[in-house]
Amino acid sequence: MSFTKEVRKKADPIWQASFHHPFVKELGEGTLDLTRFRYYVMQDAYYLRHFARVQAIGAAKSTDLATTARLAHHAQSTCEAELSLHETFAELLGITEEEKAAFIPAPTAYAYTSHMYRAAYEGHLGDVIAAILPCYWLYYEIGERLKDCKPAEPIYQKWIGTYSSDWFRSLVEEQIARLDAIAEAVTEADRKRMEQHFLISSEYEYEFWEMAYRLETWPSARKEIQAYVHNN
């Protein structure tokens, strides 16, 4: 069994939880509250900006120019394709420039991107790919599961269409093959560390849906803490 098949199998319970999360299910059904999707779009735009930078770190850590070129292309694709999609969503959802300027990442979005940076800066190319692959791969599997859904909301149709596309599938398959090739050439200790990065990112993918569904805030913004500060 290849390395990616092994880690995908180990991550399956948390991936199944993502597949069945209310955010994902309601998006496919077209019943997801747009307030939740609007929140998700702002947090995901933040995430993708840092995801592209981590891809660029991978390009810099590559030992051959062909891989450097491909990972640089992936970073560029994130900026041009996915972030432009979010710009479209922001316009359709009425997200203002003032809101963007005042944006603060939620705890989960901040922690997830911090995890990816740590994997990237402390490890080698295999660590980078292991940390970012769940985002690619899980979204593609969700896109495949939802591709026959016909939500009435056009924004949800566009989201599903992006992640079930042949273009996105080709990016996922490329990164899977790359991680398998790296795993064959590194030590067992490296593979254990790469597996841990993959599993942690898979956990964060689930937490990202949960964050958006609950409209997660930092503790200091919660009513009970504000009430305590006001009363003391």
Tab-separated table of N, CA and C in Angstrom, residues 61-172:
chain	number	residue	atom	x	y	z
A	61	LYS	N	11.898	24.798	-1.144
A	61	LYS	CA	12.576	23.666	-0.506
A	61	LYS	C	12.826	22.512	-1.470
A	62	SER	N	12.258	22.568	-2.658
A	62	SER	CA	12.472	21.498	-3.628
A	62	SER	C	13.923	21.457	-4.073
A	63	THR	N	14.409	20.248	-4.339
A	63	THR	CA	15.803	20.092	-4.773
A	63	THR	C	15.952	20.014	-6.282
A	64	ASP	N	14.839	20.060	-7.015
A	64	ASP	CA	14.937	20.071	-8.479
A	64	ASP	C	14.046	21.155	-9.055
A	65	LEU	N	14.472	21.735	-10.167
A	65	LEU	CA	13.785	22.885	-10.737
A	65	LEU	C	12.390	22.542	-11.239
A	66	ALA	N	12.193	21.314	-11.723
A	66	ALA	CA	10.878	20.936	-12.245
A	66	ALA	C	9.832	20.983	-11.134
A	67	THR	N	10.187	20.452	-9.956
A	67	THR	CA	9.259	20.474	-8.830
A	67	THR	C	9.067	21.895	-8.312
A	68	THR	N	10.151	22.669	-8.280
A	68	THR	CA	10.031	24.072	-7.893
A	68	THR	C	9.029	24.788	-8.792
A	69	ALA	N	9.143	24.544	-10.092
A	69	ALA	CA	8.239	25.190	-11.051
A	69	ALA	C	6.795	24.765	-10.825
A	70	ARG	N	6.581	23.482	-10.566
A	70	ARG	CA	5.213	23.000	-10.371
A	70	ARG	C	4.604	23.551	-9.086
A	71	LEU	N	5.370	23.584	-8.012
A	71	LEU	CA	4.811	24.097	-6.761
A	71	LEU	C	4.597	25.603	-6.828
A	72	ALA	N	5.448	26.285	-7.559
A	72	ALA	CA	5.208	27.710	-7.791
A	72	ALA	C	3.918	27.897	-8.585
A	73	HIS	N	3.687	26.988	-9.530
A	73	HIS	CA	2.434	27.035	-10.303
A	73	HIS	C	1.235	26.790	-9.395
A	74	HIS	N	1.364	25.855	-8.467
A	74	HIS	CA	0.270	25.595	-7.522
A	74	HIS	C	-0.024	26.839	-6.686
A	75	ALA	N	1.027	27.507	-6.218
A	75	ALA	CA	0.833	28.726	-5.432
A	75	ALA	C	0.141	29.792	-6.270
A	76	GLN	N	0.556	29.919	-7.522
A	76	GLN	CA	-0.059	30.898	-8.415
A	76	GLN	C	-1.521	30.538	-8.677
A	77	SER	N	-1.800	29.242	-8.844
A	77	SER	CA	-3.176	28.796	-9.082
A	77	SER	C	-4.066	29.114	-7.888
A	78	THR	N	-3.531	28.942	-6.675
A	78	THR	CA	-4.302	29.283	-5.483
A	78	THR	C	-4.668	30.760	-5.502
A	79	CYS	N	-3.692	31.588	-5.846
A	79	CYS	CA	-3.934	33.035	-5.879
A	79	CYS	C	-4.924	33.410	-6.975
A	80	GLU	N	-4.725	32.848	-8.172
A	80	GLU	CA	-5.518	33.288	-9.320
A	80	GLU	C	-6.895	32.633	-9.385
A	81	ALA	N	-6.969	31.354	-9.070
A	81	ALA	CA	-8.228	30.628	-9.249
A	81	ALA	C	-9.094	30.645	-7.999
A	82	GLU	N	-8.567	30.099	-6.907
A	82	GLU	CA	-9.393	29.981	-5.708
A	82	GLU	C	-9.650	31.341	-5.060
A	83	LEU	N	-8.624	32.190	-4.991
A	83	LEU	CA	-8.858	33.492	-4.375
A	83	LEU	C	-9.749	34.371	-5.242
A	84	SER	N	-9.657	34.226	-6.556
A	84	SER	CA	-10.569	34.990	-7.423
A	84	SER	C	-11.997	34.501	-7.244
A	85	LEU	N	-12.147	33.180	-6.999
A	85	LEU	CA	-13.471	32.636	-6.695
A	85	LEU	C	-14.020	33.283	-5.425
A	86	HIS	N	-13.176	33.432	-4.417
A	86	HIS	CA	-13.618	34.056	-3.181
A	86	HIS	C	-13.923	35.541	-3.373
A	87	GLU	N	-13.195	36.193	-4.259
A	87	GLU	CA	-13.519	37.584	-4.558
A	87	GLU	C	-14.915	37.683	-5.177
A	88	THR	N	-15.239	36.720	-6.039
A	88	THR	CA	-16.580	36.676	-6.630
A	88	THR	C	-17.625	36.464	-5.538
A	89	PHE	N	-17.348	35.509	-4.643
A	89	PHE	CA	-18.268	35.253	-3.544
A	89	PHE	C	-18.435	36.500	-2.674
A	90	ALA	N	-17.318	37.174	-2.395
A	90	ALA	CA	-17.375	38.364	-1.535
A	90	ALA	C	-18.273	39.426	-2.149
A	91	GLU	N	-18.172	39.588	-3.469
A	91	GLU	CA	-19.019	40.577	-4.145
A	91	GLU	C	-20.483	40.166	-4.074
A	92	LEU	N	-20.754	38.891	-4.334
A	92	LEU	CA	-22.139	38.405	-4.319
A	92	LEU	C	-22.736	38.455	-2.909
A	93	LEU	N	-21.892	38.273	-1.903
A	93	LEU	CA	-22.366	38.244	-0.518
A	93	LEU	C	-22.330	39.609	0.147
A	94	GLY	N	-21.868	40.618	-0.594
A	94	GLY	CA	-21.864	41.970	-0.058
A	94	GLY	C	-20.831	42.209	1.017
A	95	ILE	N	-19.699	41.498	0.961
A	95	ILE	CA	-18.624	41.718	1.926
A	95	ILE	C	-17.884	42.994	1.534
A	96	THR	N	-17.863	43.967	2.414
A	96	THR	CA	-17.330	45.285	2.093
A	96	THR	C	-15.810	45.353	2.326
A	97	GLU	N	-15.188	46.381	1.754
A	97	GLU	CA	-13.762	46.602	1.969
A	97	GLU	C	-13.489	46.901	3.436
A	98	GLU	N	-14.426	47.553	4.098
A	98	GLU	CA	-14.273	47.853	5.519
A	98	GLU	C	-14.249	46.558	6.346
A	99	GLU	N	-15.117	45.630	5.979
A	99	GLU	CA	-15.130	44.339	6.669
A	99	GLU	C	-13.822	43.585	6.455
A	100	LYS	N	-13.318	43.644	5.236
A	100	LYS	CA	-12.051	42.973	4.942
A	100	LYS	C	-10.915	43.593	5.747
A	101	ALA	N	-10.904	44.927	5.842
A	101	ALA	CA	-9.841	45.625	6.576
A	101	ALA	C	-9.898	45.317	8.071
A	102	ALA	N	-11.120	45.102	8.592
A	102	ALA	CA	-11.293	44.858	10.025
A	102	ALA	C	-11.243	43.369	10.375
A	103	PHE	N	-11.044	42.521	9.378
A	103	PHE	CA	-11.104	41.069	9.582
A	103	PHE	C	-10.051	40.578	10.571
A	104	ILE	N	-10.473	39.677	11.443
A	104	ILE	CA	-9.572	38.980	12.356
A	104	ILE	C	-9.814	37.483	12.170
A	105	PRO	N	-8.784	36.696	11.916
A	105	PRO	CA	-9.002	35.257	11.737
A	105	PRO	C	-9.538	34.617	13.007
A	106	ALA	N	-10.399	33.639	12.835
A	106	ALA	CA	-10.927	32.896	13.976
A	106	ALA	C	-9.829	31.992	14.545
A	107	PRO	N	-9.989	31.530	15.795
A	107	PRO	CA	-8.961	30.674	16.403
A	107	PRO	C	-8.583	29.470	15.556
A	108	THR	N	-9.573	28.787	14.965
A	108	THR	CA	-9.264	27.596	14.172
A	108	THR	C	-8.495	27.943	12.908
A	109	ALA	N	-8.901	28.991	12.205
A	109	ALA	CA	-8.192	29.396	10.988
A	109	ALA	C	-6.753	29.782	11.310
A	110	TYR	N	-6.571	30.500	12.413
A	110	TYR	CA	-5.228	30.922	12.823
A	110	TYR	C	-4.375	29.707	13.190
A	111	ALA	N	-4.956	28.783	13.934
A	111	ALA	CA	-4.204	27.600	14.369
A	111	ALA	C	-3.847	26.698	13.188
A	112	TYR	N	-4.778	26.524	12.259
A	112	TYR	CA	-4.521	25.653	11.114
A	112	TYR	C	-3.380	26.200	10.267
A	113	THR	N	-3.416	27.479	9.958
A	113	THR	CA	-2.340	28.055	9.143
A	113	THR	C	-1.013	28.018	9.904
A	114	SER	N	-1.053	28.216	11.208
A	114	SER	CA	0.170	28.141	12.009
A	114	SER	C	0.760	26.727	11.963
A	115	HIS	N	-0.099	25.726	12.009
A	115	HIS	CA	0.352	24.333	11.884
A	115	HIS	C	1.068	24.110	10.554
A	116	MET	N	0.514	24.629	9.467
A	116	MET	CA	1.139	24.437	8.156
A	116	MET	C	2.493	25.126	8.080
A	117	TYR	N	2.571	26.346	8.617
A	117	TYR	CA	3.858	27.052	8.616
A	117	TYR	C	4.908	26.278	9.424
A	118	ARG	N	4.504	25.745	10.558
A	118	ARG	CA	5.457	24.999	11.391
A	118	ARG	C	5.973	23.775	10.638
A	119	ALA	N	5.070	23.036	10.004
A	119	ALA	CA	5.489	21.870	9.229
A	119	ALA	C	6.440	22.276	8.112
A	120	ALA	N	6.124	23.395	7.463
A	120	ALA	CA	6.924	23.844	6.317
A	120	ALA	C	8.304	24.331	6.735
A	121	TYR	N	8.367	25.138	7.767
A	121	TYR	CA	9.645	25.722	8.161
A	121	TYR	C	10.552	24.734	8.888
A	122	GLU	N	9.968	23.791	9.622
A	122	GLU	CA	10.784	22.853	10.384
A	122	GLU	C	11.164	21.609	9.591
A	123	GLY	N	10.459	21.340	8.492
A	123	GLY	CA	10.691	20.104	7.763
A	123	GLY	C	11.212	20.306	6.356
A	124	HIS	N	11.102	19.238	5.559
A	124	HIS	CA	11.515	19.276	4.163
A	124	HIS	C	10.279	19.291	3.268
A	125	LEU	N	10.471	19.112	1.989
A	125	LEU	CA	9.342	19.187	1.047
A	125	LEU	C	8.236	18.185	1.392
A	126	GLY	N	8.612	17.008	1.842
A	126	GLY	CA	7.607	16.014	2.207
A	126	GLY	C	6.708	16.486	3.329
A	127	ASP	N	7.272	17.210	4.278
A	127	ASP	CA	6.469	17.765	5.373
A	127	ASP	C	5.480	18.807	4.850
A	128	VAL	N	5.949	19.623	3.905
A	128	VAL	CA	5.072	20.639	3.319
A	128	VAL	C	3.883	19.973	2.633
A	129	ILE	N	4.166	19.014	1.763
A	129	ILE	CA	3.085	18.363	0.993
A	129	ILE	C	2.145	17.610	1.925
A	130	ALA	N	2.697	16.925	2.926
A	130	ALA	CA	1.850	16.177	3.863
A	130	ALA	C	0.890	17.090	4.613
A	131	ALA	N	1.357	18.290	4.949
A	131	ALA	CA	0.512	19.226	5.698
A	131	ALA	C	-0.567	19.868	4.844
A	132	ILE	N	-0.291	20.075	3.546
A	132	ILE	CA	-1.270	20.767	2.699
A	132	ILE	C	-2.162	19.818	1.896
A	133	LEU	N	-1.748	18.555	1.757
A	133	LEU	CA	-2.517	17.638	0.904
A	133	LEU	C	-3.949	17.398	1.383
A	134	PRO	N	-4.227	17.281	2.684
A	134	PRO	CA	-5.620	17.056	3.071
A	134	PRO	C	-6.580	18.124	2.552
A	135	CYS	N	-6.139	19.365	2.483
A	135	CYS	CA	-7.006	20.420	1.961
A	135	CYS	C	-7.372	20.134	0.511
A	136	TYR	N	-6.389	19.849	-0.312
A	136	TYR	CA	-6.641	19.502	-1.706
A	136	TYR	C	-7.588	18.304	-1.808
A	137	TRP	N	-7.139	17.235	-1.189
A	137	TRP	CA	-7.741	15.919	-1.409
A	137	TRP	C	-9.146	15.832	-0.822
A	138	LEU	N	-9.332	16.323	0.405
A	138	LEU	CA	-10.650	16.286	1.025
A	138	LEU	C	-11.662	17.101	0.231
A	139	TYR	N	-11.256	18.291	-0.219
A	139	TYR	CA	-12.170	19.129	-0.992
A	139	TYR	C	-12.557	18.448	-2.307
A	140	TYR	N	-11.604	17.762	-2.917
A	140	TYR	CA	-11.947	17.046	-4.151
A	140	TYR	C	-12.950	15.931	-3.862
A	141	GLU	N	-12.732	15.166	-2.787
A	141	GLU	CA	-13.674	14.091	-2.456
A	141	GLU	C	-15.059	14.653	-2.112
A	142	ILE	N	-15.093	15.781	-1.430
A	142	ILE	CA	-16.388	16.411	-1.147
A	142	ILE	C	-17.036	16.873	-2.444
A	143	GLY	N	-16.243	17.486	-3.325
A	143	GLY	CA	-16.768	17.901	-4.628
A	143	GLY	C	-17.375	16.734	-5.395
A	144	GLU	N	-16.692	15.592	-5.361
A	144	GLU	CA	-17.204	14.396	-6.039
A	144	GLU	C	-18.514	13.915	-5.417
A	145	ARG	N	-18.596	13.971	-4.101
A	145	ARG	CA	-19.809	13.532	-3.415
A	145	ARG	C	-20.997	14.463	-3.697
A	146	LEU	N	-20.699	15.744	-3.905
A	146	LEU	CA	-21.774	16.726	-4.067
A	146	LEU	C	-22.053	17.086	-5.525
A	147	LYS	N	-21.285	16.546	-6.458
A	147	LYS	CA	-21.352	17.032	-7.843
A	147	LYS	C	-22.721	16.856	-8.497
A	148	ASP	N	-23.512	15.901	-8.011
A	148	ASP	CA	-24.845	15.710	-8.582
A	148	ASP	C	-25.915	16.502	-7.829
A	149	CYS	N	-25.496	17.213	-6.790
A	149	CYS	CA	-26.448	18.044	-6.047
A	149	CYS	C	-26.792	19.291	-6.862
A	150	LYS	N	-27.993	19.760	-6.712
A	150	LYS	CA	-28.454	20.944	-7.441
A	150	LYS	C	-29.038	21.968	-6.462
A	151	PRO	N	-28.177	22.547	-5.611
A	151	PRO	CA	-28.705	23.540	-4.663
A	151	PRO	C	-29.265	24.746	-5.407
A	152	ALA	N	-30.349	25.301	-4.889
A	152	ALA	CA	-30.973	26.454	-5.537
A	152	ALA	C	-30.073	27.684	-5.482
A	153	GLU	N	-29.217	27.750	-4.494
A	153	GLU	CA	-28.333	28.908	-4.344
A	153	GLU	C	-27.175	28.823	-5.353
A	154	PRO	N	-27.057	29.770	-6.293
A	154	PRO	CA	-25.997	29.713	-7.320
A	154	PRO	C	-24.583	29.706	-6.743
A	155	ILE	N	-24.371	30.373	-5.621
A	155	ILE	CA	-23.038	30.391	-5.003
A	155	ILE	C	-22.613	28.974	-4.622
A	156	TYR	N	-23.547	28.200	-4.096
A	156	TYR	CA	-23.221	26.830	-3.699
A	156	TYR	C	-22.961	25.965	-4.926
A	157	GLN	N	-23.678	26.200	-6.002
A	157	GLN	CA	-23.418	25.473	-7.253
A	157	GLN	C	-21.999	25.741	-7.743
A	158	LYS	N	-21.580	26.994	-7.671
A	158	LYS	CA	-20.241	27.370	-8.143
A	158	LYS	C	-19.161	26.747	-7.269
A	159	TRP	N	-19.381	26.722	-5.973
A	159	TRP	CA	-18.420	26.114	-5.054
A	159	TRP	C	-18.257	24.631	-5.382
A	160	ILE	N	-19.368	23.931	-5.533
A	160	ILE	CA	-19.325	22.501	-5.847
A	160	ILE	C	-18.630	22.268	-7.189
A	161	GLY	N	-18.950	23.086	-8.180
A	161	GLY	CA	-18.363	22.936	-9.506
A	161	GLY	C	-16.853	23.103	-9.503
A	162	THR	N	-16.353	23.996	-8.670
A	162	THR	CA	-14.909	24.226	-8.600
A	162	THR	C	-14.180	22.990	-8.091
A	163	TYR	N	-14.687	22.401	-7.019
A	163	TYR	CA	-13.956	21.310	-6.373
A	163	TYR	C	-14.276	19.933	-6.951
A	164	SER	N	-15.199	19.860	-7.880
A	164	SER	CA	-15.451	18.591	-8.584
A	164	SER	C	-14.928	18.655	-10.018
A	165	SER	N	-14.166	19.687	-10.345
A	165	SER	CA	-13.698	19.895	-11.718
A	165	SER	C	-12.490	19.018	-12.054
A	166	ASP	N	-12.294	18.766	-13.333
A	166	ASP	CA	-11.117	18.023	-13.788
A	166	ASP	C	-9.842	18.797	-13.471
A	167	TRP	N	-9.913	20.125	-13.559
A	167	TRP	CA	-8.748	20.958	-13.242
A	167	TRP	C	-8.297	20.723	-11.814
A	168	PHE	N	-9.241	20.713	-10.881
A	168	PHE	CA	-8.872	20.532	-9.481
A	168	PHE	C	-8.405	19.099	-9.231
A	169	ARG	N	-9.056	18.132	-9.862
A	169	ARG	CA	-8.653	16.721	-9.710
A	169	ARG	C	-7.201	16.523	-10.138
A	170	SER	N	-6.790	17.159	-11.221
A	170	SER	CA	-5.423	16.984	-11.706
A	170	SER	C	-4.403	17.523	-10.706
A	171	LEU	N	-4.734	18.619	-10.018
A	171	LEU	CA	-3.838	19.164	-9.001
A	171	LEU	C	-3.712	18.201	-7.818
A	172	VAL	N	-4.839	17.623	-7.415
A	172	VAL	CA	-4.851	16.672	-6.298
A	172	VAL	C	-4.008	15.451	-6.635
